[in-house]
Amino acid sequence: MSVQYRILFSDLDATLLNNKKEIEPGTEKAIREMLRHGSFFVICTGRSLASARAVAARFGLDCPGCYIVAYNGGVLYDPSKDRIISYASIPIPVVKKMFEQAQRASLYIHTYDRADDSVLTLRHTPELDYYVAHTGLMPKIGSDVLERITQEPAKMIVINLDQPEKLERFQKENAAWSDDVLNSFFSCRQYLEYCPAGISKGTAVTALCRHLHISPEAAVAAGDERNDIAMLRAAGIGAAPRNAHPLAKEAADYVCEADHEQGAVGEIIRKFFCAGKHAVR
């Protein structure tokens, strides 16, 4: 008996979005069609909620039937109702300890202000400029920035643009104490991300499906990087664009003929949300 797929979780960068940060026209049309027929569409990203909301608003993906998973699973959000469904956070003492470890390793690190999703970091670096240019988020910089945190953040990120191998070493060196309280993974070679323990895009697939009373077996997930692997495995079908990291392709049930420039997500929608198998919300 064939499965009727009802919900699509899609990563943003290098999956749904091309290098110009746009959605291929055929993919936009496919998303509209699946929403019109009662399926759900979920932006599932490591980006902050503010950044994900901006993308959703730009492409009209903030209507009923659309949801956002931000911070690699830390936040579940309903944009049509402007409502946070759930928010997982990192204890402030853990944030401070990770900042200390990054400073000792001479690595850039930042976290986020829960009030406005601004970037909180200790000093101005090329890594900060790179990140802000790609996300549009506003930075707050200062040696006392951690003392001004009043609410626990959802994520930290350690960045190295020139020698990414330093991030792999940093992850291994801090695993003994951090693995009990944090989940860490790479969203690209230059970004080492830390979320609360037990939180990932995979747990977000399970949680949002439960919220919507949908079986995870009726979910399709699309992603290209190592931080997407958990959701590729949690969904009934995991799909990777042709440009995906080898480990993401290995975890996927389906690898697209198209890459993110050619509308890979549109290909996924046409294959798994085809005519005659439309859902009813």
PDB file of N, CA and C in Angstrom, residues 92-127:
ATOM      1  N   ILE A  92      22.510  29.291  30.408  1.00  0.00           N
ATOM      2  CA  ILE A  92      23.496  30.361  30.276  1.00  0.00           C
ATOM      3  C   ILE A  92      24.887  29.951  30.770  1.00  0.00           C
ATOM      4  N   PRO A  93      25.026  29.225  31.890  1.00  0.00           N
ATOM      5  CA  PRO A  93      26.374  28.784  32.301  1.00  0.00           C
ATOM      6  C   PRO A  93      27.074  27.933  31.234  1.00  0.00           C
ATOM      7  N   VAL A  94      26.300  27.131  30.497  1.00  0.00           N
ATOM      8  CA  VAL A  94      26.875  26.321  29.422  1.00  0.00           C
ATOM      9  C   VAL A  94      27.342  27.218  28.277  1.00  0.00           C
ATOM     10  N   VAL A  95      26.561  28.244  27.968  1.00  0.00           N
ATOM     11  CA  VAL A  95      26.946  29.213  26.923  1.00  0.00           C
ATOM     12  C   VAL A  95      28.264  29.880  27.301  1.00  0.00           C
ATOM     13  N   LYS A  96      28.366  30.326  28.545  1.00  0.00           N
ATOM     14  CA  LYS A  96      29.580  31.013  28.988  1.00  0.00           C
ATOM     15  C   LYS A  96      30.797  30.097  28.932  1.00  0.00           C
ATOM     16  N   LYS A  97      30.619  28.835  29.307  1.00  0.00           N
ATOM     17  CA  LYS A  97      31.750  27.900  29.272  1.00  0.00           C
ATOM     18  C   LYS A  97      32.208  27.662  27.838  1.00  0.00           C
ATOM     19  N   MET A  98      31.270  27.530  26.901  1.00  0.00           N
ATOM     20  CA  MET A  98      31.657  27.295  25.507  1.00  0.00           C
ATOM     21  C   MET A  98      32.355  28.525  24.931  1.00  0.00           C
ATOM     22  N   PHE A  99      31.909  29.707  25.314  1.00  0.00           N
ATOM     23  CA  PHE A  99      32.597  30.927  24.872  1.00  0.00           C
ATOM     24  C   PHE A  99      34.032  30.943  25.394  1.00  0.00           C
ATOM     25  N   GLU A 100      34.231  30.541  26.649  1.00  0.00           N
ATOM     26  CA  GLU A 100      35.576  30.492  27.224  1.00  0.00           C
ATOM     27  C   GLU A 100      36.456  29.517  26.460  1.00  0.00           C
ATOM     28  N   GLN A 101      35.904  28.354  26.120  1.00  0.00           N
ATOM     29  CA  GLN A 101      36.679  27.349  25.392  1.00  0.00           C
ATOM     30  C   GLN A 101      37.042  27.846  23.990  1.00  0.00           C
ATOM     31  N   ALA A 102      36.121  28.533  23.351  1.00  0.00           N
ATOM     32  CA  ALA A 102      36.406  29.060  22.014  1.00  0.00           C
ATOM     33  C   ALA A 102      37.481  30.142  22.071  1.00  0.00           C
ATOM     34  N   GLN A 103      37.416  30.986  23.087  1.00  0.00           N
ATOM     35  CA  GLN A 103      38.440  32.025  23.243  1.00  0.00           C
ATOM     36  C   GLN A 103      39.814  31.406  23.436  1.00  0.00           C
ATOM     37  N   ARG A 104      39.889  30.364  24.258  1.00  0.00           N
ATOM     38  CA  ARG A 104      41.174  29.689  24.489  1.00  0.00           C
ATOM     39  C   ARG A 104      41.726  29.103  23.193  1.00  0.00           C
ATOM     40  N   ALA A 105      40.811  28.651  22.313  1.00  0.00           N
ATOM     41  CA  ALA A 105      41.236  28.046  21.048  1.00  0.00           C
ATOM     42  C   ALA A 105      41.401  29.083  19.944  1.00  0.00           C
ATOM     43  N   SER A 106      41.224  30.358  20.283  1.00  0.00           N
ATOM     44  CA  SER A 106      41.323  31.466  19.313  1.00  0.00           C
ATOM     45  C   SER A 106      40.350  31.282  18.157  1.00  0.00           C
ATOM     46  N   LEU A 107      39.129  30.900  18.504  1.00  0.00           N
ATOM     47  CA  LEU A 107      38.084  30.707  17.506  1.00  0.00           C
ATOM     48  C   LEU A 107      36.940  31.693  17.739  1.00  0.00           C
ATOM     49  N   TYR A 108      36.348  32.138  16.661  1.00  0.00           N
ATOM     50  CA  TYR A 108      35.187  33.022  16.742  1.00  0.00           C
ATOM     51  C   TYR A 108      33.956  32.220  17.179  1.00  0.00           C
ATOM     52  N   ILE A 109      33.145  32.812  18.057  1.00  0.00           N
ATOM     53  CA  ILE A 109      31.904  32.177  18.489  1.00  0.00           C
ATOM     54  C   ILE A 109      30.842  33.247  18.706  1.00  0.00           C
ATOM     55  N   HIS A 110      29.588  32.900  18.427  1.00  0.00           N
ATOM     56  CA  HIS A 110      28.495  33.798  18.795  1.00  0.00           C
ATOM     57  C   HIS A 110      27.263  33.003  19.207  1.00  0.00           C
ATOM     58  N   THR A 111      26.364  33.692  19.884  1.00  0.00           N
ATOM     59  CA  THR A 111      25.053  33.152  20.194  1.00  0.00           C
ATOM     60  C   THR A 111      24.031  34.215  19.817  1.00  0.00           C
ATOM     61  N   TYR A 112      22.810  34.115  20.328  1.00  0.00           N
ATOM     62  CA  TYR A 112      21.735  34.995  19.873  1.00  0.00           C
ATOM     63  C   TYR A 112      20.947  35.576  21.046  1.00  0.00           C
ATOM     64  N   ASP A 113      20.495  36.794  20.846  1.00  0.00           N
ATOM     65  CA  ASP A 113      19.602  37.437  21.810  1.00  0.00           C
ATOM     66  C   ASP A 113      18.189  36.944  21.536  1.00  0.00           C
ATOM     67  N   ARG A 114      17.613  36.269  22.495  1.00  0.00           N
ATOM     68  CA  ARG A 114      16.290  35.677  22.290  1.00  0.00           C
ATOM     69  C   ARG A 114      15.211  36.732  22.026  1.00  0.00           C
ATOM     70  N   ALA A 115      15.430  37.937  22.496  1.00  0.00           N
ATOM     71  CA  ALA A 115      14.425  38.996  22.342  1.00  0.00           C
ATOM     72  C   ALA A 115      14.275  39.449  20.891  1.00  0.00           C
ATOM     73  N   ASP A 116      15.413  39.530  20.157  1.00  0.00           N
ATOM     74  CA  ASP A 116      15.337  40.053  18.791  1.00  0.00           C
ATOM     75  C   ASP A 116      16.177  39.270  17.781  1.00  0.00           C
ATOM     76  N   ASP A 117      16.742  38.130  18.200  1.00  0.00           N
ATOM     77  CA  ASP A 117      17.551  37.271  17.330  1.00  0.00           C
ATOM     78  C   ASP A 117      18.822  37.937  16.828  1.00  0.00           C
ATOM     79  N   SER A 118      19.254  39.019  17.471  1.00  0.00           N
ATOM     80  CA  SER A 118      20.529  39.626  17.088  1.00  0.00           C
ATOM     81  C   SER A 118      21.680  38.717  17.499  1.00  0.00           C
ATOM     82  N   VAL A 119      22.812  38.909  16.839  1.00  0.00           N
ATOM     83  CA  VAL A 119      24.011  38.098  17.082  1.00  0.00           C
ATOM     84  C   VAL A 119      24.795  38.687  18.251  1.00  0.00           C
ATOM     85  N   LEU A 120      25.136  37.859  19.217  1.00  0.00           N
ATOM     86  CA  LEU A 120      25.897  38.295  20.392  1.00  0.00           C
ATOM     87  C   LEU A 120      27.298  37.714  20.319  1.00  0.00           C
ATOM     88  N   THR A 121      28.299  38.580  20.266  1.00  0.00           N
ATOM     89  CA  THR A 121      29.675  38.102  20.184  1.00  0.00           C
ATOM     90  C   THR A 121      30.618  39.071  20.896  1.00  0.00           C
ATOM     91  N   LEU A 122      31.835  38.619  21.124  1.00  0.00           N
ATOM     92  CA  LEU A 122      32.773  39.370  21.958  1.00  0.00           C
ATOM     93  C   LEU A 122      33.568  40.406  21.179  1.00  0.00           C
ATOM     94  N   ARG A 123      33.835  40.140  19.900  1.00  0.00           N
ATOM     95  CA  ARG A 123      34.681  41.069  19.137  1.00  0.00           C
ATOM     96  C   ARG A 123      34.308  41.037  17.665  1.00  0.00           C
ATOM     97  N   HIS A 124      34.721  42.071  16.957  1.00  0.00           N
ATOM     98  CA  HIS A 124      34.450  42.191  15.523  1.00  0.00           C
ATOM     99  C   HIS A 124      35.525  41.429  14.757  1.00  0.00           C
ATOM    100  N   THR A 125      35.104  40.467  13.944  1.00  0.00           N
ATOM    101  CA  THR A 125      36.043  39.649  13.176  1.00  0.00           C
ATOM    102  C   THR A 125      35.527  39.460  11.753  1.00  0.00           C
ATOM    103  N   PRO A 126      36.378  38.968  10.845  1.00  0.00           N
ATOM    104  CA  PRO A 126      35.898  38.650   9.490  1.00  0.00           C
ATOM    105  C   PRO A 126      34.783  37.608   9.502  1.00  0.00           C
ATOM    106  N   GLU A 127      34.827  36.694  10.467  1.00  0.00           N
ATOM    107  CA  GLU A 127      33.766  35.679  10.566  1.00  0.00           C
ATOM    108  C   GLU A 127      32.413  36.326  10.853  1.00  0.00           C
TER     109      GLU A 127
END
